[in-house]
């Protein structure tokens, strides 16, 4: 063994090797100097690895037989015990110390000093273990104090190395994320702008004009509500449409995207126009078809009336019935073709529904169908168009009466913002359930198929919902929900 170079206490805290040659060399040099300074015949340095195991990282002197990488078992031997307690200690007589009983002690060790390496936040990084041979004096409190200071320097260097590693890997992750973000942004068909917490764009911003005005307003709202939202902006001058989306960033401010959707909007408008044309065509055919039946009746009756005026009373009543049917058809057609304008007022649904129930009472009684009402109390007002909701109730009560035989029962229920009509009538098969809201769909010989179509229009205009439950032979339950409109 080469004779140790003279070592001053300050050299134990020398960090230049760390910068020049890296952590491993610096640890070897420092341990070597410690051994010399403390006149130790052997020294080991154990450090925690990434996997949490504390392993032998550096050694010198008589400990050189222990292979590097050997892990300390917590609680076992001097090292394992000190690691668990965090207390530095001197073992004066290794043979009598119970802590050393389990360790393989060589005869030449007379005194040991074990110092934990503990970080600023109390985290255990490892230990330094120094031992003196027989014949040397035992370690004393001054040695222990000095060794603890060296351990503190090592702890600082290790913390720095860990922080450096962490920063390095964070930088790599950040670089990767930035690259991903760049790729994502390049795939976005539109412009993306970031704005700060005072609403100013960090770079550029939408061109002046309608988008900038609307975007500025949206950003102001977002800075208050912190909620993302999107909206369309149309410029009648250039006939262009944009989709604008704003979303908050956790760090304050947010992101604004602007997408030119002019061509998408145009093709949507065109599709809607074609659909309307198709509906008008369907409607005209259906109207002609519906009017032809009563018209045939009226024409035939008039013909027969001309041949035999004595039957005037009979034919006049047929003509009157058919005319009334035509009138009803015309009214329903008109109702459907008119754009729906609601006159919303806050109120209680149960009152409106009750009025319609009262009107239907006599018809139900005449057919022998029981009509029951279970009108619950409503604590909040619902905003609805009274006349239109009456129309819904009329249609549902008419359908239920038509579907229910004498002896059956129809129950009307109301609660907060909704009402339902349930009957014990003939129910619906799956095809009927699919088509019942389509205009002119009817399974009745004298039906118009417009009742539920109109019901749907009114509910949609209220922003409400309709649920249908029905089984053939079991009856039907239709529930209308206008709750979203609670005022
Ligand atoms: P219409 O009553 O003129 O047939 P609607 O639009 O009111 O037109 O109803 C469409 C179809 O839905 C009816 O023909 C019927 O087949 C079915 N339907 C509606 N309500 C009920 C009900 N309560 N029970 C059974 N079937 C019903
Ligand atoms: Mg009907």
Coordinates of C-alpha atoms and ligand atoms in Angstrom, one line a residue:
X1 CA 0.0 0.0 0.0
X2 CA 1.4 3.4 -1.0
X3 CA 2.0 5.7 1.9
X4 CA -0.9 8.2 2.3
X5 CA -0.4 11.8 1.1
X6 CA -0.6 14.3 4.0
X7 CA -4.1 15.5 4.4
X8 CA -5.4 18.7 6.0
X9 CA -8.9 18.8 7.4
X10 CA -10.0 21.4 4.8
X11 CA -9.1 19.0 2.0
X12 CA -11.9 16.8 3.1
X13 CA -14.4 19.5 2.0
X14 CA -12.7 20.1 -1.3
X15 CA -15.2 20.0 -4.2
X16 CA -13.1 20.8 -7.2
X17 CA -12.7 17.1 -8.1
X18 CA -16.4 16.8 -8.1
X19 CA -16.8 19.4 -10.9
X20 CA -13.7 18.1 -12.8
X21 CA -14.0 14.4 -12.6
X22 CA -17.5 13.6 -11.5
X23 CA -19.2 12.1 -8.5
X24 CA -17.6 8.7 -8.4
X25 CA -14.0 9.9 -8.5
X26 CA -14.8 12.6 -6.0
X27 CA -16.3 10.0 -3.5
X28 CA -13.2 7.8 -3.9
X29 CA -10.9 10.7 -3.3
X30 CA -12.8 12.0 -0.3
X31 CA -13.0 8.6 1.3
X32 CA -9.3 8.1 0.8
X33 CA -8.6 11.4 2.4
X34 CA -11.0 10.6 5.3
X35 CA -9.2 7.3 5.9
X36 CA -5.8 9.2 6.0
X37 CA -7.1 12.1 8.2
X38 CA -8.8 9.8 10.7
X39 CA -5.9 7.3 10.6
X40 CA -8.4 4.6 9.7
X41 CA -7.1 1.3 8.4
X42 CA -10.3 0.7 6.5
X43 CA -13.2 2.9 5.2
X44 CA -16.4 2.2 3.3
X45 CA -19.0 4.5 1.8
X46 CA -22.5 3.2 1.2
X47 CA -25.0 5.2 -0.9
X48 CA -28.6 4.7 -1.8
X49 CA -29.2 3.7 -5.4
X50 CA -32.2 4.7 -7.6
X51 CA -33.9 1.4 -6.6
X52 CA -33.7 2.4 -2.9
X53 CA -31.1 -0.1 -1.9
X54 CA -28.0 1.2 0.0
X55 CA -24.9 -0.2 -1.7
X56 CA -21.2 -0.1 -1.3
X57 CA -20.0 2.7 -3.6
X58 CA -16.4 3.2 -2.5
X59 CA -13.9 1.5 -0.2
X60 CA -10.3 1.7 0.9
X61 CA -7.9 -0.2 3.3
X62 CA -8.7 -3.5 4.8
X63 CA -12.3 -3.4 3.6
X64 CA -11.1 -3.9 0.1
X65 CA -12.3 -7.5 0.1
X66 CA -16.0 -6.5 0.3
X67 CA -17.2 -6.3 -3.3
X68 CA -18.5 -3.0 -4.6
X69 CA -22.3 -3.0 -5.0
X70 CA -22.8 -5.1 -1.8
X71 CA -26.1 -3.9 -0.3
X72 CA -26.7 -3.1 3.4
X73 CA -29.5 -5.0 5.0
X74 CA -31.4 -2.5 7.2
X75 CA -31.1 -3.4 10.9
X76 CA -28.2 -5.8 10.3
X77 CA -24.7 -5.1 11.4
X78 CA -23.4 -1.7 12.5
X79 CA -24.1 -0.1 9.1
X80 CA -27.6 -1.5 8.9
X81 CA -28.4 -0.3 12.4
X82 CA -27.0 3.2 12.0
X83 CA -28.9 3.5 8.7
X84 CA -32.1 2.8 10.6
X85 CA -31.5 5.1 13.5
X86 CA -29.8 8.1 11.7
X87 CA -27.5 8.4 14.8
X88 CA -23.7 8.5 14.2
X89 CA -21.8 6.3 16.6
X90 CA -18.5 5.0 17.8
X91 CA -18.0 1.4 18.7
X92 CA -15.0 1.2 21.0
X93 CA -14.7 -2.5 21.4
X94 CA -16.2 -4.3 18.4
X95 CA -15.9 -7.7 20.1
X96 CA -18.2 -6.7 23.0
X97 CA -20.6 -4.5 21.2
X98 CA -23.8 -6.4 20.6
X99 CA -24.3 -4.6 17.3
X100 CA -21.3 -6.3 15.9
X101 CA -22.2 -9.8 17.0
X102 CA -24.0 -10.4 13.7
X103 CA -21.3 -8.7 11.6
X104 CA -18.2 -10.6 10.5
X105 CA -15.6 -8.9 12.6
X106 CA -12.0 -9.2 11.8
X107 CA -9.6 -9.4 14.8
X108 CA -7.6 -6.5 13.5
X109 CA -10.5 -4.0 14.0
X110 CA -10.3 -2.3 17.3
X111 CA -12.6 0.7 16.9
X112 CA -15.3 1.7 14.4
X113 CA -17.1 5.0 13.6
X114 CA -20.3 4.9 11.6
X115 CA -21.8 8.2 10.4
X116 CA -25.1 8.4 8.5
X117 CA -25.2 10.7 5.4
X118 CA -28.4 12.6 5.8
X119 CA -29.8 15.2 3.4
X120 CA -31.3 18.7 4.3
X121 CA -34.8 17.3 4.4
X122 CA -33.8 14.4 6.6
X123 CA -33.6 11.9 3.8
X124 CA -31.1 9.0 4.4
X125 CA -28.6 8.8 1.5
X126 CA -26.2 6.3 3.1
X127 CA -23.4 5.9 5.6
X128 CA -19.6 6.2 6.0
X129 CA -17.9 3.6 8.0
X130 CA -14.3 4.1 9.3
X131 CA -12.3 1.6 11.4
X132 CA -9.0 1.5 13.2
X133 CA -6.7 -1.5 13.7
X134 CA -5.7 -3.0 17.0
X135 CA -3.0 -0.9 18.6
X136 CA -4.4 2.4 17.5
X137 CA -6.3 4.5 19.9
X138 CA -10.1 4.4 19.7
X139 CA -12.1 7.1 17.8
X140 CA -13.2 9.9 20.1
X141 CA -16.0 12.5 20.1
X142 CA -13.9 15.1 18.2
X143 CA -13.4 12.5 15.4
X144 CA -17.1 11.8 15.3
X145 CA -17.9 15.5 15.0
X146 CA -15.4 16.1 12.2
X147 CA -16.6 12.9 10.4
X148 CA -20.2 14.2 10.7
X149 CA -19.2 17.4 8.9
X150 CA -17.6 15.4 6.1
X151 CA -20.8 13.4 5.9
X152 CA -22.9 16.6 5.6
X153 CA -20.7 17.7 2.7
X154 CA -21.2 14.4 1.0
X155 CA -25.0 14.7 1.6
X156 CA -25.0 18.1 -0.1
X157 CA -23.1 16.8 -3.1
X158 CA -25.4 13.8 -3.4
X159 CA -28.5 16.0 -3.1
X160 CA -27.1 18.2 -5.8
X161 CA -26.4 15.3 -8.0
X162 CA -30.0 14.0 -7.5
X163 CA -31.3 17.5 -8.3
X164 CA -29.1 17.7 -11.3
X165 CA -30.4 14.3 -12.5
X166 CA -34.0 15.4 -11.9
X167 CA -33.5 18.7 -13.8
X168 CA -31.9 16.8 -16.6
X169 CA -34.7 14.3 -17.0
X170 CA -37.3 17.1 -16.5
X171 CA -35.6 19.0 -19.3
X172 CA -35.7 15.9 -21.5
X173 CA -39.4 15.4 -20.8
X174 CA -40.1 19.1 -21.5
X175 CA -38.3 19.0 -24.8
X176 CA -40.2 15.9 -25.7
X177 CA -43.5 17.5 -24.7
X178 CA -42.7 20.7 -26.6
X179 CA -42.0 18.6 -29.7
X180 CA -45.3 16.7 -29.3
X181 CA -47.1 20.0 -28.8
X182 CA -45.5 21.4 -32.0
X183 CA -46.6 18.3 -33.9
X184 CA -50.1 18.5 -32.5
X185 CA -50.4 22.2 -33.4
X186 CA -49.1 21.6 -36.9
X187 CA -52.0 19.1 -37.4
X188 CA -54.6 21.6 -36.2
X189 CA -56.3 23.2 -39.1
X190 CA -56.5 26.7 -37.7
X191 CA -54.6 29.2 -35.7
X192 CA -53.7 28.9 -32.0
X193 CA -52.9 31.8 -29.8
X194 CA -51.9 32.0 -26.2
X195 CA -53.0 34.9 -24.0
X196 CA -51.7 35.9 -20.6
X197 CA -53.8 36.6 -17.4
X198 CA -54.3 40.2 -18.5
X199 CA -55.8 39.1 -21.8
X200 CA -52.9 40.1 -24.0
X201 CA -51.7 37.7 -26.8
X202 CA -48.2 36.4 -26.2
X203 CA -47.5 36.4 -29.9
X204 CA -49.6 37.9 -32.8
X205 CA -53.4 37.4 -32.4
X206 CA -56.3 37.1 -34.8
X207 CA -56.6 39.6 -37.6
X208 CA -58.6 42.7 -36.8
X209 CA -62.3 42.4 -37.8
X210 CA -65.2 40.4 -36.4
X211 CA -63.0 37.5 -35.1
X212 CA -60.8 39.8 -33.1
X213 CA -63.8 41.6 -31.6
X214 CA -65.6 38.4 -30.6
X215 CA -62.4 36.8 -29.4
X216 CA -61.6 39.8 -27.1
X217 CA -65.1 39.5 -25.6
X218 CA -64.7 35.7 -25.1
X219 CA -61.3 36.1 -23.5
X220 CA -62.7 38.7 -21.1
X221 CA -65.4 36.2 -20.1
X222 CA -63.0 33.4 -19.7
X223 CA -60.7 35.3 -17.5
X224 CA -63.7 35.8 -15.1
X225 CA -65.4 32.4 -15.4
X226 CA -62.3 30.2 -16.2
X227 CA -64.5 28.0 -18.3
X228 CA -63.8 26.9 -21.8
X229 CA -66.4 27.5 -24.5
X230 CA -66.7 27.8 -28.3
X231 CA -68.8 29.8 -30.7
X232 CA -69.1 30.7 -34.3
X233 CA -68.3 34.0 -35.9
X234 CA -69.8 35.0 -39.2
X235 CA -68.8 38.0 -41.3
X236 CA -71.6 38.9 -43.7
X237 CA -69.3 41.1 -45.8
X238 CA -66.9 38.3 -46.7
X239 CA -69.4 35.5 -46.2
X240 CA -66.9 33.7 -44.0
X241 CA -67.5 31.6 -40.8
X242 CA -65.0 30.8 -38.1
X243 CA -65.2 28.5 -35.1
X244 CA -63.5 30.1 -32.1
X245 CA -62.6 28.1 -29.0
X246 CA -61.2 29.5 -25.8
X247 CA -59.8 27.4 -22.9
X248 CA -58.1 28.4 -19.7
X249 CA -54.5 27.5 -18.7
X250 CA -53.8 26.4 -15.1
X251 CA -51.0 29.0 -14.9
X252 CA -53.5 31.9 -15.7
X253 CA -54.5 33.2 -19.1
X254 CA -55.5 30.7 -21.7
X255 CA -55.5 29.5 -25.3
X256 CA -57.6 30.7 -28.2
X257 CA -58.0 28.7 -31.5
X258 CA -59.6 30.1 -34.6
X259 CA -60.7 27.7 -37.4
X260 CA -62.1 28.8 -40.8
X261 CA -65.1 26.6 -41.2
X262 CA -66.7 28.5 -44.1
X263 CA -66.7 25.5 -46.4
X264 CA -68.1 23.2 -43.7
X265 CA -70.8 25.7 -42.8
X266 CA -71.7 26.1 -46.5
X267 CA -72.1 22.4 -47.0
X268 CA -74.1 22.1 -43.8
X269 CA -76.4 24.9 -44.9
X270 CA -76.8 23.2 -48.3
X271 CA -77.7 19.9 -46.7
X272 CA -80.2 21.6 -44.5
X273 CA -81.7 23.3 -47.5
X274 CA -82.0 20.0 -49.4
X275 CA -83.5 18.4 -46.4
X276 CA -86.1 21.1 -46.2
X277 CA -86.9 20.7 -49.9
X278 CA -87.3 17.0 -49.4
X279 CA -89.6 17.6 -46.4
X280 CA -91.7 20.1 -48.4
X281 CA -92.1 17.5 -51.2
X282 CA -93.1 14.8 -48.7
X283 CA -95.5 17.1 -47.0
X284 CA -97.2 18.2 -50.2
X285 CA -97.7 14.6 -51.2
X286 CA -99.1 13.7 -47.8
X287 CA -101.4 16.8 -47.7
X288 CA -102.8 15.9 -51.1
X289 CA -103.3 12.3 -49.9
X290 CA -105.0 13.3 -46.7
X291 CA -107.3 15.8 -48.4
X292 CA -108.3 13.3 -51.1
X293 CA -110.2 11.0 -48.7
X294 CA -112.7 13.6 -47.3
X295 CA -112.8 15.2 -50.7
X296 CA -113.9 11.9 -52.2
X297 CA -116.6 11.6 -49.6
X298 CA -117.9 15.1 -50.2
X299 CA -117.8 14.7 -54.0
X300 CA -119.7 11.3 -53.8
X301 CA -122.3 12.7 -51.4
X302 CA -122.9 15.8 -53.6
X303 CA -123.3 13.5 -56.6
X304 CA -125.8 11.3 -54.8
X305 CA -127.6 14.3 -53.4
X306 CA -128.1 15.6 -56.9
X307 CA -129.6 12.3 -57.9
X308 CA -131.9 12.0 -54.9
X309 CA -132.6 15.3 -53.1
X310 CA -134.8 13.3 -50.6
X311 CA -131.6 12.0 -48.9
X312 CA -130.4 15.6 -48.4
X313 CA -130.3 15.3 -44.6
X314 CA -128.0 12.1 -44.6
X315 CA -125.7 13.4 -47.3
X316 CA -125.5 16.9 -45.7
X317 CA -124.3 15.3 -42.5
X318 CA -121.6 13.3 -44.4
X319 CA -120.6 16.5 -46.2
X320 CA -120.4 18.3 -42.9
X321 CA -118.4 15.6 -41.2
X322 CA -115.9 15.4 -44.1
X323 CA -115.6 19.2 -44.2
X324 CA -114.9 19.2 -40.5
X325 CA -112.2 16.6 -41.0
X326 CA -110.7 18.7 -43.8
X327 CA -110.8 21.7 -41.5
X328 CA -109.0 19.9 -38.8
X329 CA -106.4 18.7 -41.2
X330 CA -105.9 22.2 -42.5
X331 CA -105.5 23.5 -39.0
X332 CA -102.9 20.9 -38.1
X333 CA -101.0 21.5 -41.4
X334 CA -101.0 25.2 -40.7
X335 CA -99.9 24.6 -37.2
X336 CA -96.9 22.5 -38.4
X337 CA -95.9 24.8 -41.2
X338 CA -95.9 27.9 -39.0
X339 CA -92.6 28.7 -37.4
X340 CA -93.0 28.0 -33.7
X341 CA -92.9 31.1 -31.6
X342 CA -93.1 30.6 -27.9
X343 CA -94.5 33.0 -25.4
X344 CA -92.7 31.9 -22.2
X345 CA -94.1 32.7 -18.8
X346 CA -93.0 31.3 -15.4
X347 CA -95.7 29.2 -13.9
X348 CA -96.8 25.8 -12.6
X349 CA -97.4 23.0 -15.1
X350 CA -100.0 21.3 -12.9
X351 CA -102.4 24.2 -13.3
X352 CA -102.2 24.1 -17.1
X353 CA -102.5 20.3 -17.2
X354 CA -105.5 20.3 -14.8
X355 CA -107.4 22.6 -17.1
X356 CA -106.9 20.2 -20.0
X357 CA -107.9 17.2 -17.8
X358 CA -111.2 19.0 -16.9
X359 CA -112.0 19.5 -20.6
X360 CA -111.4 15.8 -21.4
X361 CA -113.4 14.5 -18.4
X362 CA -116.8 14.1 -20.2
X363 CA -115.3 12.3 -23.2
X364 CA -113.4 9.8 -20.9
X365 CA -116.6 9.2 -18.9
X366 CA -118.6 8.6 -22.1
X367 CA -116.2 5.9 -23.2
X368 CA -115.9 4.3 -19.7
X369 CA -112.2 5.0 -19.3
X370 CA -111.1 6.3 -15.9
X371 CA -109.1 9.5 -15.9
X372 CA -107.0 10.0 -12.8
X373 CA -104.8 13.0 -11.9
X374 CA -101.9 12.9 -9.5
X375 CA -100.7 16.5 -9.5
X376 CA -97.8 16.9 -7.1
X377 CA -96.7 20.3 -5.7
X378 CA -94.1 22.2 -7.7
X379 CA -91.8 24.3 -5.6
X380 CA -90.2 26.2 -8.5
X381 CA -91.8 27.8 -11.4
X382 CA -91.2 26.5 -14.9
X383 CA -90.9 28.8 -17.8
X384 CA -93.3 27.6 -20.6
X385 CA -95.8 28.6 -23.2
X386 CA -99.1 27.8 -21.6
X387 CA -101.2 27.5 -24.8
X388 CA -98.6 25.2 -26.5
X389 CA -98.2 23.0 -23.4
X390 CA -102.1 22.7 -23.4
X391 CA -101.8 21.5 -27.0
X392 CA -99.3 18.8 -25.8
X393 CA -101.6 17.7 -23.0
X394 CA -104.6 17.6 -25.4
X395 CA -102.7 15.4 -27.9
X396 CA -101.5 13.0 -25.2
X397 CA -104.9 12.7 -23.6
X398 CA -106.6 12.2 -27.0
X399 CA -104.1 9.5 -28.0
X400 CA -104.4 7.7 -24.7
X401 CA -108.2 7.8 -24.9
X402 CA -108.1 6.4 -28.4
X403 CA -105.8 3.6 -27.4
X404 CA -107.7 2.6 -24.3
X405 CA -110.7 0.3 -24.1
X406 CA -113.7 0.9 -21.7
X407 CA -112.7 -0.2 -18.2
X408 CA -109.1 1.0 -18.8
X409 CA -107.4 3.8 -17.0
X410 CA -105.3 6.8 -17.8
X411 CA -103.2 8.5 -15.1
X412 CA -101.7 12.0 -15.5
X413 CA -98.9 13.0 -13.1
X414 CA -97.1 16.2 -12.7
X415 CA -94.0 17.2 -10.7
X416 CA -91.2 19.8 -10.9
X417 CA -91.2 20.9 -14.5
X418 CA -92.6 17.7 -16.0
X419 CA -95.7 15.7 -16.6
X420 CA -96.6 12.3 -17.8
X421 CA -99.6 10.5 -19.3
X422 CA -99.8 6.8 -18.7
X423 CA -102.5 4.5 -20.1
X424 CA -103.5 0.8 -19.9
X425 CA -104.3 0.9 -23.6
X426 CA -103.1 -1.2 -26.6
X427 CA -99.4 -0.1 -26.5
X428 CA -97.1 0.2 -29.4
X429 CA -94.9 -2.2 -31.4
X430 CA -91.3 -1.3 -32.1
X431 CA -91.9 0.2 -35.5
X432 CA -94.6 2.5 -34.2
X433 CA -92.3 3.5 -31.3
X434 CA -89.6 4.4 -33.9
X435 CA -91.9 6.5 -36.1
X436 CA -94.5 8.0 -33.8
X437 CA -93.1 11.5 -34.0
X438 CA -92.7 11.5 -37.8
X439 CA -95.2 13.7 -39.6
X440 CA -98.2 11.8 -41.0
X441 CA -97.3 8.6 -39.3
X442 CA -100.5 7.1 -38.1
X443 CA -101.9 3.6 -37.4
X444 CA -105.5 4.9 -37.2
X445 CA -107.9 4.8 -40.1
X446 CA -109.0 8.4 -39.3
X447 CA -105.7 9.6 -37.8
X448 CA -103.6 12.5 -39.3
X449 CA -100.3 11.4 -37.8
X450 CA -99.6 15.1 -36.9
X451 CA -100.4 15.1 -33.2
X452 CA -97.1 13.8 -31.8
X453 CA -95.1 15.5 -34.5
X454 CA -96.5 18.8 -33.2
X455 CA -95.9 17.7 -29.6
X456 CA -92.2 17.1 -30.4
X457 CA -91.9 20.5 -32.1
X458 CA -93.3 22.2 -29.0
X459 CA -91.0 20.3 -26.6
X460 CA -87.9 21.0 -28.8
X461 CA -88.8 24.7 -28.9
X462 CA -88.8 24.6 -25.1
X463 CA -85.5 22.8 -25.0
X464 CA -87.2 20.0 -23.2
X465 CA -87.2 16.2 -23.5
X466 CA -89.8 13.5 -24.2
X467 CA -89.5 9.9 -23.1
X468 CA -91.8 7.1 -24.4
X469 CA -92.2 3.7 -22.7
X470 CA -94.6 1.4 -24.4
X471 CA -95.3 -2.4 -24.8
X472 CA -97.8 -4.0 -27.1
X473 CA -100.9 -4.9 -25.0
X474 CA -99.3 -3.3 -21.8
X475 CA -100.0 0.4 -22.3
X476 CA -98.0 3.5 -22.9
X477 CA -96.3 6.1 -20.7
X478 CA -95.2 9.4 -22.3
X479 CA -93.2 11.8 -20.1
X480 CA -92.5 15.4 -21.0
X481 CA -89.7 17.2 -19.2
X482 CA -89.4 20.9 -19.4
X483 CA -87.3 21.0 -16.2
X484 CA -84.2 22.5 -17.9
X485 CA -86.1 25.6 -18.2
X486 CA -86.8 26.1 -14.5
X487 CA -87.0 29.8 -13.8
Ligands
LIG1 P1 -102.6 10.1 -34.8 O1 -103.1 10.2 -33.4 O2 -103.3 11.0 -35.7 O3 -102.4 8.7 -35.3 P2 -100.2 10.9 -33.5 O4 -99.0 11.6 -34.0 O5 -100.9 11.5 -32.4 O6 -101.2 10.7 -34.7 O7 -99.8 9.5 -33.1 C1 -99.0 8.7 -34.0 C2 -99.2 7.2 -33.7 O8 -98.5 6.9 -32.5 C3 -100.6 6.8 -33.5 O9 -101.2 6.5 -34.7 C4 -100.4 5.5 -32.7 O10 -100.0 4.4 -33.5 C5 -99.2 5.9 -31.8 N1 -99.6 6.3 -30.5 C6 -99.6 7.5 -30.0 N2 -100.0 7.6 -28.7 C7 -100.3 6.3 -28.4 C8 -100.8 5.7 -27.2 N3 -101.0 6.3 -26.1 N4 -101.0 4.3 -27.2 C9 -100.7 3.6 -28.3 N5 -100.2 4.1 -29.5 C10 -100.0 5.5 -29.5
LIG2 MG1 -103.1 11.8 -32.1

